[in-house]
């Protein structure tokens, strides 16, 4: 069961967004990597839609 | 306009280092231009064009370093030159190592941290679902703090999570505690054998804090986000969390927190609980206890009660003993209410609850409704009681300052106290107010100085008016803010401080009943 | 729907399998495909005289004077505006040019041959720094230098190259990356290797010691001698990867000082353009500021398109500070480009990444999906013709061109 696997393993987090969440986790001794995220297609809906069609989403 | 210069014989610097120092030197106040170049013929002609080719430079060679500074007067040129030379020295000593590579996507993050098992997403709602799908496709559990995720995308993400047996905590999920780690706005609590599934962020904070303060602990605190228990989302996240706790060997007691779930969702929960043998405490705030019992759970009428019940079950205390302890503390509360009521003037009639935590605002209304009657609110239990203007209290009022009308373009009230501080003083000047009620929810992600930022306002409120100020603090001593220090600061400022929202709410109710505040 | 990943794999394979060799030289009118007596080639996507920026106009003026088609600036301008001069992008003629990138019929060009796929590419010789044609200078000494290059420099080089039976460009570039070059803004290592290879051949094939000395000093005095060769090498390597059905690999990034343009393998010859920008974070030489800068210009972004230049900046500590920091920052910049490329180069490596191949083959889908733009390590020209280079820095390609390409790709294939 994937949730039980999670509970039994060391928590390793990928943080996408507010960096304060990463800092909190590091303060408590947990491993986190911060994603330097930026909006796809610069936020352009038409382009995002075209991309989705191409990526088969 | 004056130019000053210096020559460093036999000193070699890379041309780019020199350009960078020159750029910083040009920013020195009073400096019009700066050049730091090797003494080549070409560089000298550039200096000549900029009127910085001093006589002393004319015989320099390619291996000599020229420093030239142009300023509006002699004094500035001289000091500018000195500062420039200092900058040059500093650049030589530059040994700072920059930060590690920051991956630009979940895919590359997974390469940097193989074995990653959880993704926390807090980007704008418009994009959050797509990121969540990526995480799930990589077989990672996910927490979505973001709100305003489009409904169809929310459903898609929750469905995929349920299919794959992965946790989808959110959207709209502000709190979770996984493997002891605080995710989002969360408190540092003891590990133990009580597992929680919560569709209420501050609800999870309150219950987990009380459990920890009572000496017991949390195995897992699974948040689902506030919208999960609605019909359209069918409790999909909640069910995955519940199944996980039922199967988890570390979890011996299960606690559920939510506003009353949609009947279909409640039924599904009932289905899952059929094969469960662990005790389940359910705080479905405001729900009919009989309904809760019918699905095989022990009903708790408040977050506090849910926490204490779970603690008792964990400690193995009998229900009889438990009820006895509850009765004793309730009597103490009534005594305190009697004393406090004496401090009030006849015209003081109303409670004004100003809340950081949405769940707590809800719980307080549920409790007070039966004790003092109608409560106006921007998140009313009864739509008829909706405030015409959220910024203006009427009669008994409970305001959730985390709602959209207060938070557009502003940080969450658990982080930024300024709006509430203003409102506190407005209420304090209102002579019809008997009690100003405040929740303070500490922990990771929230304001780091709740004592310094609120205590003076409490003191000021006590000066300008005669209201009682009742504060409920949610948190533990292991939180980054120093809880005992905060509690003391509020008490010193004149507030009545409790560490449980339900008790503080009932205290408020008892006081108002003494005044005939019904 | 077409298998884009498969198409991209093939595009990358062709790019990294190139065998670019400098085989000789010739005059543009004789060797450059489609060159005409009244034609001037220029850098970047197609542009008309009225839209050209200052340095490019200056370059055109210089070229027309050099060709003897005009005698003064005014005559040249009138001729250029008359419609009698045909302007065409270098890229449409298998050529590339740095900065203004002007190629005129009488100019000698290097010939690079990619035997693996049988295609060729062409580029003029680099004039040096300061007041030069590619920066828009057209004064008499610029013309005089160009004449010397045509009459003395070119034949000397050509004889030497043929004496050597040609020169392998890939191995020079690969070695230069181990010497701190990134082959766009930093070419000192590559130029030195070129000098070492060509010097004995010049001595053997030119009899006048004064000519030998002047030619060698000319190469020695210009660190960017190799730039034009590396650009032609990149062009020759990329051209076979064009026109692969379903491939989203960028085969060309180029600027003319007014527009920034790209071409994509699976989208044929279509240019996707957006306004060229002045690099916002650049270092300027003493006496110059951002206000003096011309927008991004030159075909030299072909280097990044081929996995070199800015993409290899982790290999170039000496100019690392253009990234605003330390060698570690430069490595991080290179690392970030792996996120938008199809794969890694097989020949060109970054020593400080344990000799990992450079990020190669920009995938338009990844650029748009991750919102992460390819950056270019570029020189900056003064916006007025003839002043020269005023600075250097990193500039991001504009998002708009990649967006346009995705929409076009989706219309064609989805």
CSV table of C-alpha atoms in Angstrom, one decimal, chain C:
chain,number,residue,atom,x,y,z
C,1,UNK,CA,-0.1,11.7,-33.9
C,2,UNK,CA,3.5,11.9,-35.0
C,3,UNK,CA,6.1,10.6,-32.5
C,4,UNK,CA,7.8,13.8,-31.5
C,5,UNK,CA,10.2,12.1,-29.2
C,6,UNK,CA,11.4,9.8,-31.9
C,7,UNK,CA,11.8,12.7,-34.3
C,8,UNK,CA,13.7,14.7,-31.8
C,9,UNK,CA,16.0,11.8,-31.1
C,10,UNK,CA,16.8,11.7,-34.8
C,11,UNK,CA,17.3,15.5,-35.0
C,12,UNK,CA,19.8,15.4,-32.1
C,13,UNK,CA,21.6,12.4,-33.5
C,14,UNK,CA,22.2,14.2,-36.8
C,15,UNK,CA,23.4,17.3,-34.9
C,16,UNK,CA,26.0,15.5,-32.8
C,17,UNK,CA,27.1,13.2,-35.7
C,18,UNK,CA,28.4,16.1,-37.7
C,19,UNK,CA,31.9,16.0,-39.0
C,20,UNK,CA,32.6,19.7,-39.8
C,21,UNK,CA,35.9,20.4,-41.5
C,22,UNK,CA,37.4,23.7,-42.8
C,23,UNK,CA,38.3,22.7,-46.3
C,24,UNK,CA,39.2,26.0,-47.9
C,25,UNK,CA,37.9,29.5,-48.8
C,26,UNK,CA,36.4,31.3,-51.7
C,27,UNK,CA,34.7,34.6,-52.6
C,28,UNK,CA,31.0,34.8,-51.7
C,29,UNK,CA,29.8,35.4,-55.2
C,30,UNK,CA,31.6,32.2,-56.3
C,31,UNK,CA,30.8,29.7,-53.5
C,32,UNK,CA,27.8,30.9,-51.5
C,33,UNK,CA,24.6,29.3,-52.9
C,34,UNK,CA,22.1,31.9,-54.2
C,35,UNK,CA,24.6,34.8,-53.9
C,36,UNK,CA,24.1,37.6,-56.5
C,37,UNK,CA,26.1,40.6,-57.7
C,38,UNK,CA,23.5,43.0,-56.2
C,39,UNK,CA,22.8,41.0,-53.0
C,40,UNK,CA,23.9,41.6,-49.5
C,41,UNK,CA,23.4,38.9,-46.8
C,42,UNK,CA,22.7,39.9,-43.2
C,43,UNK,CA,22.3,38.3,-39.8
C,44,UNK,CA,19.0,37.2,-38.4
C,45,UNK,CA,15.5,36.7,-39.9
C,46,UNK,CA,14.5,38.6,-43.0
C,47,UNK,CA,14.4,42.4,-42.5
C,48,UNK,CA,14.0,45.4,-44.9
C,49,UNK,CA,16.3,48.4,-45.1
C,50,UNK,CA,13.8,50.7,-43.4
C,51,UNK,CA,13.5,48.4,-40.4
C,52,UNK,CA,17.3,47.8,-40.0
C,53,UNK,CA,19.0,49.0,-36.8
C,54,UNK,CA,21.9,51.4,-36.7
C,55,UNK,CA,24.8,49.0,-36.8
C,56,UNK,CA,23.3,46.9,-39.5
C,57,UNK,CA,22.7,50.0,-41.7
C,58,UNK,CA,26.3,51.0,-41.0
C,59,UNK,CA,27.4,47.5,-42.1
C,60,UNK,CA,25.4,47.8,-45.3
C,61,UNK,CA,26.9,51.2,-46.0
C,62,UNK,CA,30.4,49.8,-45.5
C,63,UNK,CA,29.7,46.8,-47.7
C,64,UNK,CA,28.4,49.0,-50.5
C,65,UNK,CA,31.4,51.2,-50.3
C,66,UNK,CA,33.7,48.2,-50.2
C,67,UNK,CA,32.1,46.8,-53.3
C,68,UNK,CA,32.5,50.1,-55.1
C,69,UNK,CA,28.8,50.4,-55.5
C,70,UNK,CA,28.8,53.7,-53.6
C,71,UNK,CA,31.4,56.2,-52.6
C,72,UNK,CA,29.8,58.0,-49.7
C,73,UNK,CA,27.5,57.2,-46.9
C,74,UNK,CA,24.7,59.2,-48.6
C,75,UNK,CA,25.1,57.4,-51.9
C,76,UNK,CA,25.1,54.1,-50.1
C,77,UNK,CA,21.9,54.9,-48.2
C,78,UNK,CA,20.1,56.0,-51.3
C,79,UNK,CA,21.2,52.8,-53.1
C,80,UNK,CA,20.1,50.7,-50.2
C,81,UNK,CA,16.7,52.3,-50.0
C,82,UNK,CA,16.2,52.1,-53.8
C,83,UNK,CA,15.3,48.5,-54.0
C,84,UNK,CA,18.2,47.8,-56.3
C,85,UNK,CA,20.1,46.0,-53.5
C,86,UNK,CA,18.6,42.7,-52.5
C,87,UNK,CA,18.8,41.8,-48.8
C,88,UNK,CA,18.6,38.2,-47.7
C,89,UNK,CA,19.3,36.4,-44.4
C,90,UNK,CA,22.7,34.6,-44.3
C,91,UNK,CA,20.8,31.6,-43.0
C,92,UNK,CA,18.9,31.3,-46.3
C,93,UNK,CA,22.3,30.7,-48.0
C,94,UNK,CA,23.8,28.3,-45.6
C,95,UNK,CA,25.8,31.1,-44.1
C,96,UNK,CA,26.1,32.8,-40.7
C,97,UNK,CA,27.5,36.2,-39.7
C,98,UNK,CA,28.2,37.8,-36.2
C,99,UNK,CA,26.7,41.1,-35.3
C,100,UNK,CA,25.5,42.8,-38.5
C,101,UNK,CA,26.6,39.7,-40.3
C,102,UNK,CA,26.9,41.5,-43.7
C,103,UNK,CA,28.3,39.3,-46.5
C,104,UNK,CA,28.8,41.0,-49.8
C,105,UNK,CA,29.8,39.4,-53.1
C,106,UNK,CA,33.5,40.1,-53.0
C,107,UNK,CA,34.0,39.1,-49.4
C,108,UNK,CA,36.0,35.9,-48.9
C,109,UNK,CA,34.4,33.2,-46.8
C,110,UNK,CA,35.5,30.1,-45.0
C,111,UNK,CA,34.0,26.9,-46.4
C,112,UNK,CA,33.0,24.3,-43.8
C,113,UNK,CA,32.1,20.8,-45.1
C,114,UNK,CA,30.1,18.4,-43.1
C,115,UNK,CA,31.0,15.1,-44.8
C,116,UNK,CA,28.7,13.0,-42.7
C,117,UNK,CA,25.7,14.6,-44.4
C,118,UNK,CA,27.3,16.2,-47.4
C,119,UNK,CA,26.3,19.8,-46.6
C,120,UNK,CA,28.4,23.0,-46.4
C,121,UNK,CA,28.4,26.3,-44.6
C,122,UNK,CA,30.0,29.7,-45.0
C,123,UNK,CA,31.2,32.6,-42.9
C,124,UNK,CA,33.4,35.7,-43.5
C,125,UNK,CA,36.7,36.3,-41.6
C,126,UNK,CA,36.5,38.1,-38.3
C,127,UNK,CA,37.9,41.7,-38.6
C,128,UNK,CA,38.9,42.2,-35.0
C,129,UNK,CA,37.6,44.5,-32.3
C,130,UNK,CA,36.5,48.1,-32.1
C,131,UNK,CA,35.5,50.0,-35.3
C,132,UNK,CA,34.7,47.2,-37.7
C,133,UNK,CA,32.1,46.5,-40.4
C,134,UNK,CA,30.1,44.0,-38.3
C,135,UNK,CA,29.6,46.8,-35.7
C,136,UNK,CA,28.4,49.2,-38.4
C,137,UNK,CA,31.6,51.1,-39.0
C,138,UNK,CA,32.2,52.4,-42.5
C,139,UNK,CA,35.2,54.7,-42.2
C,140,UNK,CA,38.1,54.6,-44.7
C,141,UNK,CA,40.3,52.5,-42.4
C,142,UNK,CA,37.5,49.9,-42.1
C,143,UNK,CA,37.4,49.6,-45.9
C,144,UNK,CA,41.1,49.6,-46.1
C,145,UNK,CA,41.3,46.7,-43.6
C,146,UNK,CA,38.6,44.8,-45.6
C,147,UNK,CA,40.7,45.2,-48.7
C,148,UNK,CA,43.7,43.9,-47.0
C,149,UNK,CA,41.8,40.9,-45.8
C,150,UNK,CA,40.5,40.2,-49.3
C,151,UNK,CA,43.8,40.7,-51.0
C,152,UNK,CA,46.3,39.4,-48.5
C,153,UNK,CA,44.7,37.7,-45.5
C,154,UNK,CA,42.3,35.5,-47.5
C,155,UNK,CA,44.8,34.0,-50.0
C,156,UNK,CA,47.3,33.4,-47.3
C,157,UNK,CA,44.8,31.5,-45.2
C,158,UNK,CA,43.4,29.6,-48.1
C,159,UNK,CA,46.7,28.3,-49.2
C,160,UNK,CA,47.6,27.3,-45.7
C,161,UNK,CA,44.3,25.5,-45.2
C,162,UNK,CA,44.6,23.6,-48.5
C,163,UNK,CA,48.2,22.7,-47.6
C,164,UNK,CA,46.9,21.1,-44.4
C,165,UNK,CA,44.3,19.3,-46.4
C,166,UNK,CA,41.7,21.0,-44.3
C,167,UNK,CA,41.3,21.4,-40.5
C,168,UNK,CA,38.9,19.4,-38.2
C,169,UNK,CA,36.8,22.0,-36.4
C,170,UNK,CA,35.1,19.6,-33.9
C,171,UNK,CA,38.3,18.6,-32.3
C,172,UNK,CA,39.4,22.3,-31.9
C,173,UNK,CA,36.1,23.2,-30.3
C,174,UNK,CA,36.2,20.1,-28.0
C,175,UNK,CA,39.7,21.0,-26.8
C,176,UNK,CA,38.9,24.7,-26.4
C,177,UNK,CA,36.1,23.7,-24.0
C,178,UNK,CA,38.7,22.1,-21.9
C,179,UNK,CA,40.7,25.4,-22.0
C,180,UNK,CA,38.1,27.7,-20.6
C,181,UNK,CA,36.3,28.7,-23.8
C,182,UNK,CA,32.6,28.5,-24.5
C,183,UNK,CA,33.0,29.5,-28.1
C,184,UNK,CA,30.7,32.5,-28.3
C,185,UNK,CA,32.0,35.2,-26.1
C,186,UNK,CA,35.2,33.4,-25.2
C,187,UNK,CA,37.3,32.1,-28.0
C,188,UNK,CA,40.8,32.6,-26.8
C,189,UNK,CA,41.7,28.9,-26.5
C,190,UNK,CA,40.2,28.0,-29.9
C,191,UNK,CA,41.9,30.9,-31.6
C,192,UNK,CA,45.2,29.8,-30.1
C,193,UNK,CA,44.7,26.2,-31.3
C,194,UNK,CA,43.9,27.6,-34.7
C,195,UNK,CA,47.0,29.7,-34.7
C,196,UNK,CA,49.2,26.7,-33.8
C,197,UNK,CA,47.7,24.6,-36.6
C,198,UNK,CA,47.8,27.2,-39.3
C,199,UNK,CA,51.1,29.0,-38.6
C,200,UNK,CA,53.5,26.4,-39.9
C,201,UNK,CA,51.3,26.0,-43.0
C,202,UNK,CA,51.4,29.8,-43.6
C,203,UNK,CA,55.2,29.7,-43.3
C,204,UNK,CA,55.3,27.0,-45.9
C,205,UNK,CA,52.9,28.5,-48.4
C,206,UNK,CA,53.6,32.2,-48.2
C,207,UNK,CA,57.1,33.5,-49.2
C,208,UNK,CA,57.0,37.1,-47.9
C,209,UNK,CA,58.1,37.2,-44.3
C,210,UNK,CA,56.4,40.6,-43.8
C,211,UNK,CA,53.1,39.2,-44.9
C,212,UNK,CA,53.5,36.1,-42.7
C,213,UNK,CA,54.3,38.4,-39.8
C,214,UNK,CA,51.3,40.7,-40.4
C,215,UNK,CA,48.9,37.8,-40.9
C,216,UNK,CA,50.0,36.0,-37.8
C,217,UNK,CA,49.9,39.2,-35.7
C,218,UNK,CA,46.4,39.8,-37.1
C,219,UNK,CA,45.2,36.4,-35.9
C,220,UNK,CA,47.1,36.9,-32.6
C,221,UNK,CA,45.6,40.3,-32.0
C,222,UNK,CA,42.0,39.0,-32.3
C,223,UNK,CA,40.8,36.5,-29.7
C,224,UNK,CA,37.6,36.2,-31.7
C,225,UNK,CA,39.3,35.0,-34.9
C,226,UNK,CA,37.8,31.6,-34.3
C,227,UNK,CA,34.3,32.9,-33.6
C,228,UNK,CA,33.3,32.9,-37.3
C,229,UNK,CA,34.7,29.4,-37.7
C,230,UNK,CA,32.8,28.1,-34.7
C,231,UNK,CA,29.6,29.7,-36.0
C,232,UNK,CA,30.0,28.2,-39.4
C,233,UNK,CA,30.7,24.8,-37.7
C,234,UNK,CA,27.5,25.1,-35.7
C,235,UNK,CA,25.5,26.0,-38.8
C,236,UNK,CA,26.9,23.1,-40.8
C,237,UNK,CA,26.1,20.7,-37.9
C,238,UNK,CA,22.5,21.9,-37.5
C,239,UNK,CA,21.4,22.2,-41.1
C,240,UNK,CA,21.0,18.4,-41.6
C,241,UNK,CA,18.6,18.3,-38.7
C,242,UNK,CA,16.2,20.6,-40.5
C,243,UNK,CA,12.9,19.4,-41.9
C,244,UNK,CA,12.4,16.3,-39.8
C,245,UNK,CA,8.7,15.5,-39.6
C,246,UNK,CA,7.4,16.0,-36.1
C,247,UNK,CA,10.6,17.3,-34.5
C,248,UNK,CA,10.3,20.2,-32.1
C,249,UNK,CA,14.1,20.8,-32.0
C,250,UNK,CA,15.2,24.4,-32.6
C,251,UNK,CA,17.6,24.5,-35.6
C,252,UNK,CA,18.3,28.2,-35.7
C,253,UNK,CA,18.2,31.2,-33.3
C,254,UNK,CA,19.2,34.5,-34.9
C,255,UNK,CA,18.8,38.2,-34.5
C,256,UNK,CA,19.1,41.2,-36.9
C,257,UNK,CA,19.1,43.9,-34.2
C,258,UNK,CA,15.4,44.5,-34.7
C,259,UNK,CA,13.8,41.0,-34.5
C,260,UNK,CA,14.8,37.8,-32.8
C,261,UNK,CA,13.9,34.7,-34.8
C,262,UNK,CA,13.9,30.9,-34.5
C,263,UNK,CA,13.3,28.1,-36.9
C,264,UNK,CA,12.1,24.6,-35.8
C,265,UNK,CA,13.0,21.3,-37.5
C,266,UNK,CA,9.4,20.1,-38.0
C,267,UNK,CA,8.1,23.4,-39.2
C,268,UNK,CA,10.3,23.9,-42.2
C,269,UNK,CA,11.6,27.3,-43.2
C,270,UNK,CA,9.1,29.3,-41.2
C,271,UNK,CA,10.6,32.0,-39.0
C,272,UNK,CA,9.0,32.8,-35.6
C,273,UNK,CA,9.9,36.3,-34.6
C,274,UNK,CA,9.5,38.8,-31.8
C,275,UNK,CA,11.2,42.1,-31.1
C,276,UNK,CA,14.9,41.9,-30.1
C,277,UNK,CA,15.7,43.3,-26.7
C,278,UNK,CA,18.5,45.1,-25.1
C,279,UNK,CA,20.0,42.6,-22.6
C,280,UNK,CA,18.8,43.8,-19.2
C,281,UNK,CA,21.7,42.5,-17.1
C,282,UNK,CA,24.9,43.3,-18.9
C,283,UNK,CA,28.3,44.6,-18.1
C,284,UNK,CA,29.2,47.7,-20.0
C,285,UNK,CA,32.7,49.0,-20.9
C,286,UNK,CA,33.9,52.2,-19.2
C,287,UNK,CA,31.9,55.2,-20.6
C,288,UNK,CA,28.9,53.2,-21.8
C,289,UNK,CA,25.6,52.4,-20.3
C,290,UNK,CA,22.4,50.5,-21.2
C,291,UNK,CA,21.2,53.6,-23.0
C,292,UNK,CA,23.9,53.2,-25.6
C,293,UNK,CA,23.1,49.6,-26.3
C,294,UNK,CA,21.6,48.2,-29.5
C,295,UNK,CA,19.1,45.4,-29.2
C,296,UNK,CA,20.3,41.8,-29.5
C,297,UNK,CA,22.0,41.3,-32.9
C,298,UNK,CA,23.8,38.6,-34.8
C,299,UNK,CA,23.7,35.0,-36.0
C,300,UNK,CA,26.1,34.0,-33.2
C,301,UNK,CA,23.2,32.6,-31.2
C,302,UNK,CA,23.7,29.6,-33.5
C,303,UNK,CA,26.3,28.6,-30.9
C,304,UNK,CA,23.7,28.1,-28.1
C,305,UNK,CA,21.4,26.4,-30.6
C,306,UNK,CA,24.2,23.8,-31.1
C,307,UNK,CA,24.9,23.3,-27.4
C,308,UNK,CA,27.8,25.8,-27.0
C,309,UNK,CA,28.1,29.5,-26.0
C,310,UNK,CA,25.9,30.2,-23.0
C,311,UNK,CA,24.9,26.6,-22.7
C,312,UNK,CA,28.5,25.7,-22.1
C,313,UNK,CA,29.2,28.7,-19.8
C,314,UNK,CA,30.0,26.3,-16.9
C,315,UNK,CA,33.2,25.6,-18.8
C,316,UNK,CA,34.3,29.2,-19.0
C,317,UNK,CA,35.3,30.5,-15.5
C,318,UNK,CA,37.0,33.6,-17.0
C,319,UNK,CA,33.8,35.1,-18.2
C,320,UNK,CA,31.6,33.5,-15.6
C,321,UNK,CA,31.0,36.8,-13.9
C,322,UNK,CA,28.7,37.8,-16.7
C,323,UNK,CA,26.2,35.5,-14.9
C,324,UNK,CA,26.5,37.7,-11.9
C,325,UNK,CA,28.5,35.6,-9.7
C,326,UNK,CA,30.8,32.7,-9.1
C,327,UNK,CA,31.9,29.6,-11.1
C,328,UNK,CA,29.2,27.8,-9.2
C,329,UNK,CA,26.5,30.1,-10.6
C,330,UNK,CA,27.8,29.4,-14.1
C,331,UNK,CA,27.6,25.7,-13.6
C,332,UNK,CA,24.0,26.2,-12.4
C,333,UNK,CA,23.2,28.2,-15.5
C,334,UNK,CA,24.5,25.3,-17.7
C,335,UNK,CA,22.7,22.8,-15.5
C,336,UNK,CA,19.4,24.7,-16.0
C,337,UNK,CA,19.7,24.2,-19.8
C,338,UNK,CA,19.6,20.4,-19.5
C,339,UNK,CA,15.9,21.0,-18.5
C,340,UNK,CA,15.0,22.3,-22.0
C,341,UNK,CA,17.2,20.2,-24.2
C,342,UNK,CA,16.6,16.9,-25.9
C,343,UNK,CA,19.9,15.4,-24.7
C,344,UNK,CA,23.6,15.9,-24.2
C,345,UNK,CA,26.4,16.5,-26.6
C,346,UNK,CA,28.8,13.6,-27.4
C,347,UNK,CA,31.9,15.6,-28.3
C,348,UNK,CA,31.6,18.9,-26.4
C,349,UNK,CA,32.0,18.5,-22.6
C,350,UNK,CA,32.0,20.6,-19.5
C,351,UNK,CA,35.1,19.5,-17.4
C,352,UNK,CA,33.6,20.8,-14.1
C,353,UNK,CA,30.5,18.7,-14.5
C,354,UNK,CA,32.7,15.6,-14.7
C,355,UNK,CA,33.0,16.0,-18.4
C,356,UNK,CA,29.3,15.7,-19.0
C,357,UNK,CA,28.2,16.6,-22.5
C,358,UNK,CA,26.8,20.1,-22.9
C,359,UNK,CA,23.0,20.5,-23.0
C,360,UNK,CA,22.2,20.1,-26.7
C,361,UNK,CA,19.1,20.4,-28.9
C,362,UNK,CA,16.6,22.9,-27.6
C,363,UNK,CA,13.1,21.4,-27.4
C,364,UNK,CA,10.4,24.1,-27.9
C,365,UNK,CA,7.9,22.1,-25.9
C,366,UNK,CA,10.1,22.0,-22.8
C,367,UNK,CA,10.9,25.8,-23.1
C,368,UNK,CA,7.2,26.6,-23.1
C,369,UNK,CA,6.1,23.9,-20.5
C,370,UNK,CA,8.7,24.9,-18.0
C,371,UNK,CA,8.6,28.6,-18.8
C,372,UNK,CA,12.4,28.3,-18.9
C,373,UNK,CA,14.1,30.3,-21.7
C,374,UNK,CA,17.3,29.5,-23.4
C,375,UNK,CA,19.9,32.2,-22.6
C,376,UNK,CA,22.5,33.6,-24.9
C,377,UNK,CA,26.0,34.7,-23.9
C,378,UNK,CA,26.4,37.7,-26.2
C,379,UNK,CA,28.3,40.8,-27.1
C,380,UNK,CA,26.4,44.1,-27.2
C,381,UNK,CA,26.9,46.7,-30.0
C,382,UNK,CA,26.5,50.4,-29.7
C,383,UNK,CA,23.2,51.5,-31.2
C,384,UNK,CA,24.9,54.0,-33.4
C,385,UNK,CA,26.7,52.7,-36.4
C,386,UNK,CA,30.5,52.4,-36.2
C,387,UNK,CA,31.1,52.9,-32.5
C,388,UNK,CA,31.7,49.2,-31.7
C,389,UNK,CA,31.1,46.8,-28.9
C,390,UNK,CA,30.0,48.4,-25.7
C,391,UNK,CA,29.4,45.5,-23.4
C,392,UNK,CA,28.5,41.8,-23.0
C,393,UNK,CA,26.1,39.7,-21.0
C,394,UNK,CA,23.5,37.1,-20.8
C,395,UNK,CA,20.2,37.6,-22.5
C,396,UNK,CA,17.1,35.4,-22.5
C,397,UNK,CA,15.6,34.5,-25.9
C,398,UNK,CA,12.0,36.0,-25.9
C,399,UNK,CA,9.2,33.6,-24.9
C,400,UNK,CA,7.0,34.9,-27.7
C,401,UNK,CA,8.9,33.1,-30.4
C,402,UNK,CA,8.5,29.7,-28.7
C,403,UNK,CA,4.9,30.3,-28.0
C,404,UNK,CA,4.3,31.1,-31.7
C,405,UNK,CA,6.1,27.9,-32.7
C,406,UNK,CA,4.0,25.8,-30.3
C,407,UNK,CA,0.8,27.1,-31.7
C,408,UNK,CA,2.0,26.5,-35.3
C,409,UNK,CA,3.2,23.0,-34.3
C,410,UNK,CA,-0.1,22.2,-32.7
C,411,UNK,CA,-2.0,23.4,-35.8
C,412,UNK,CA,0.1,21.3,-38.1
C,413,UNK,CA,0.4,18.1,-36.1
C,414,UNK,CA,-2.3,17.8,-33.4
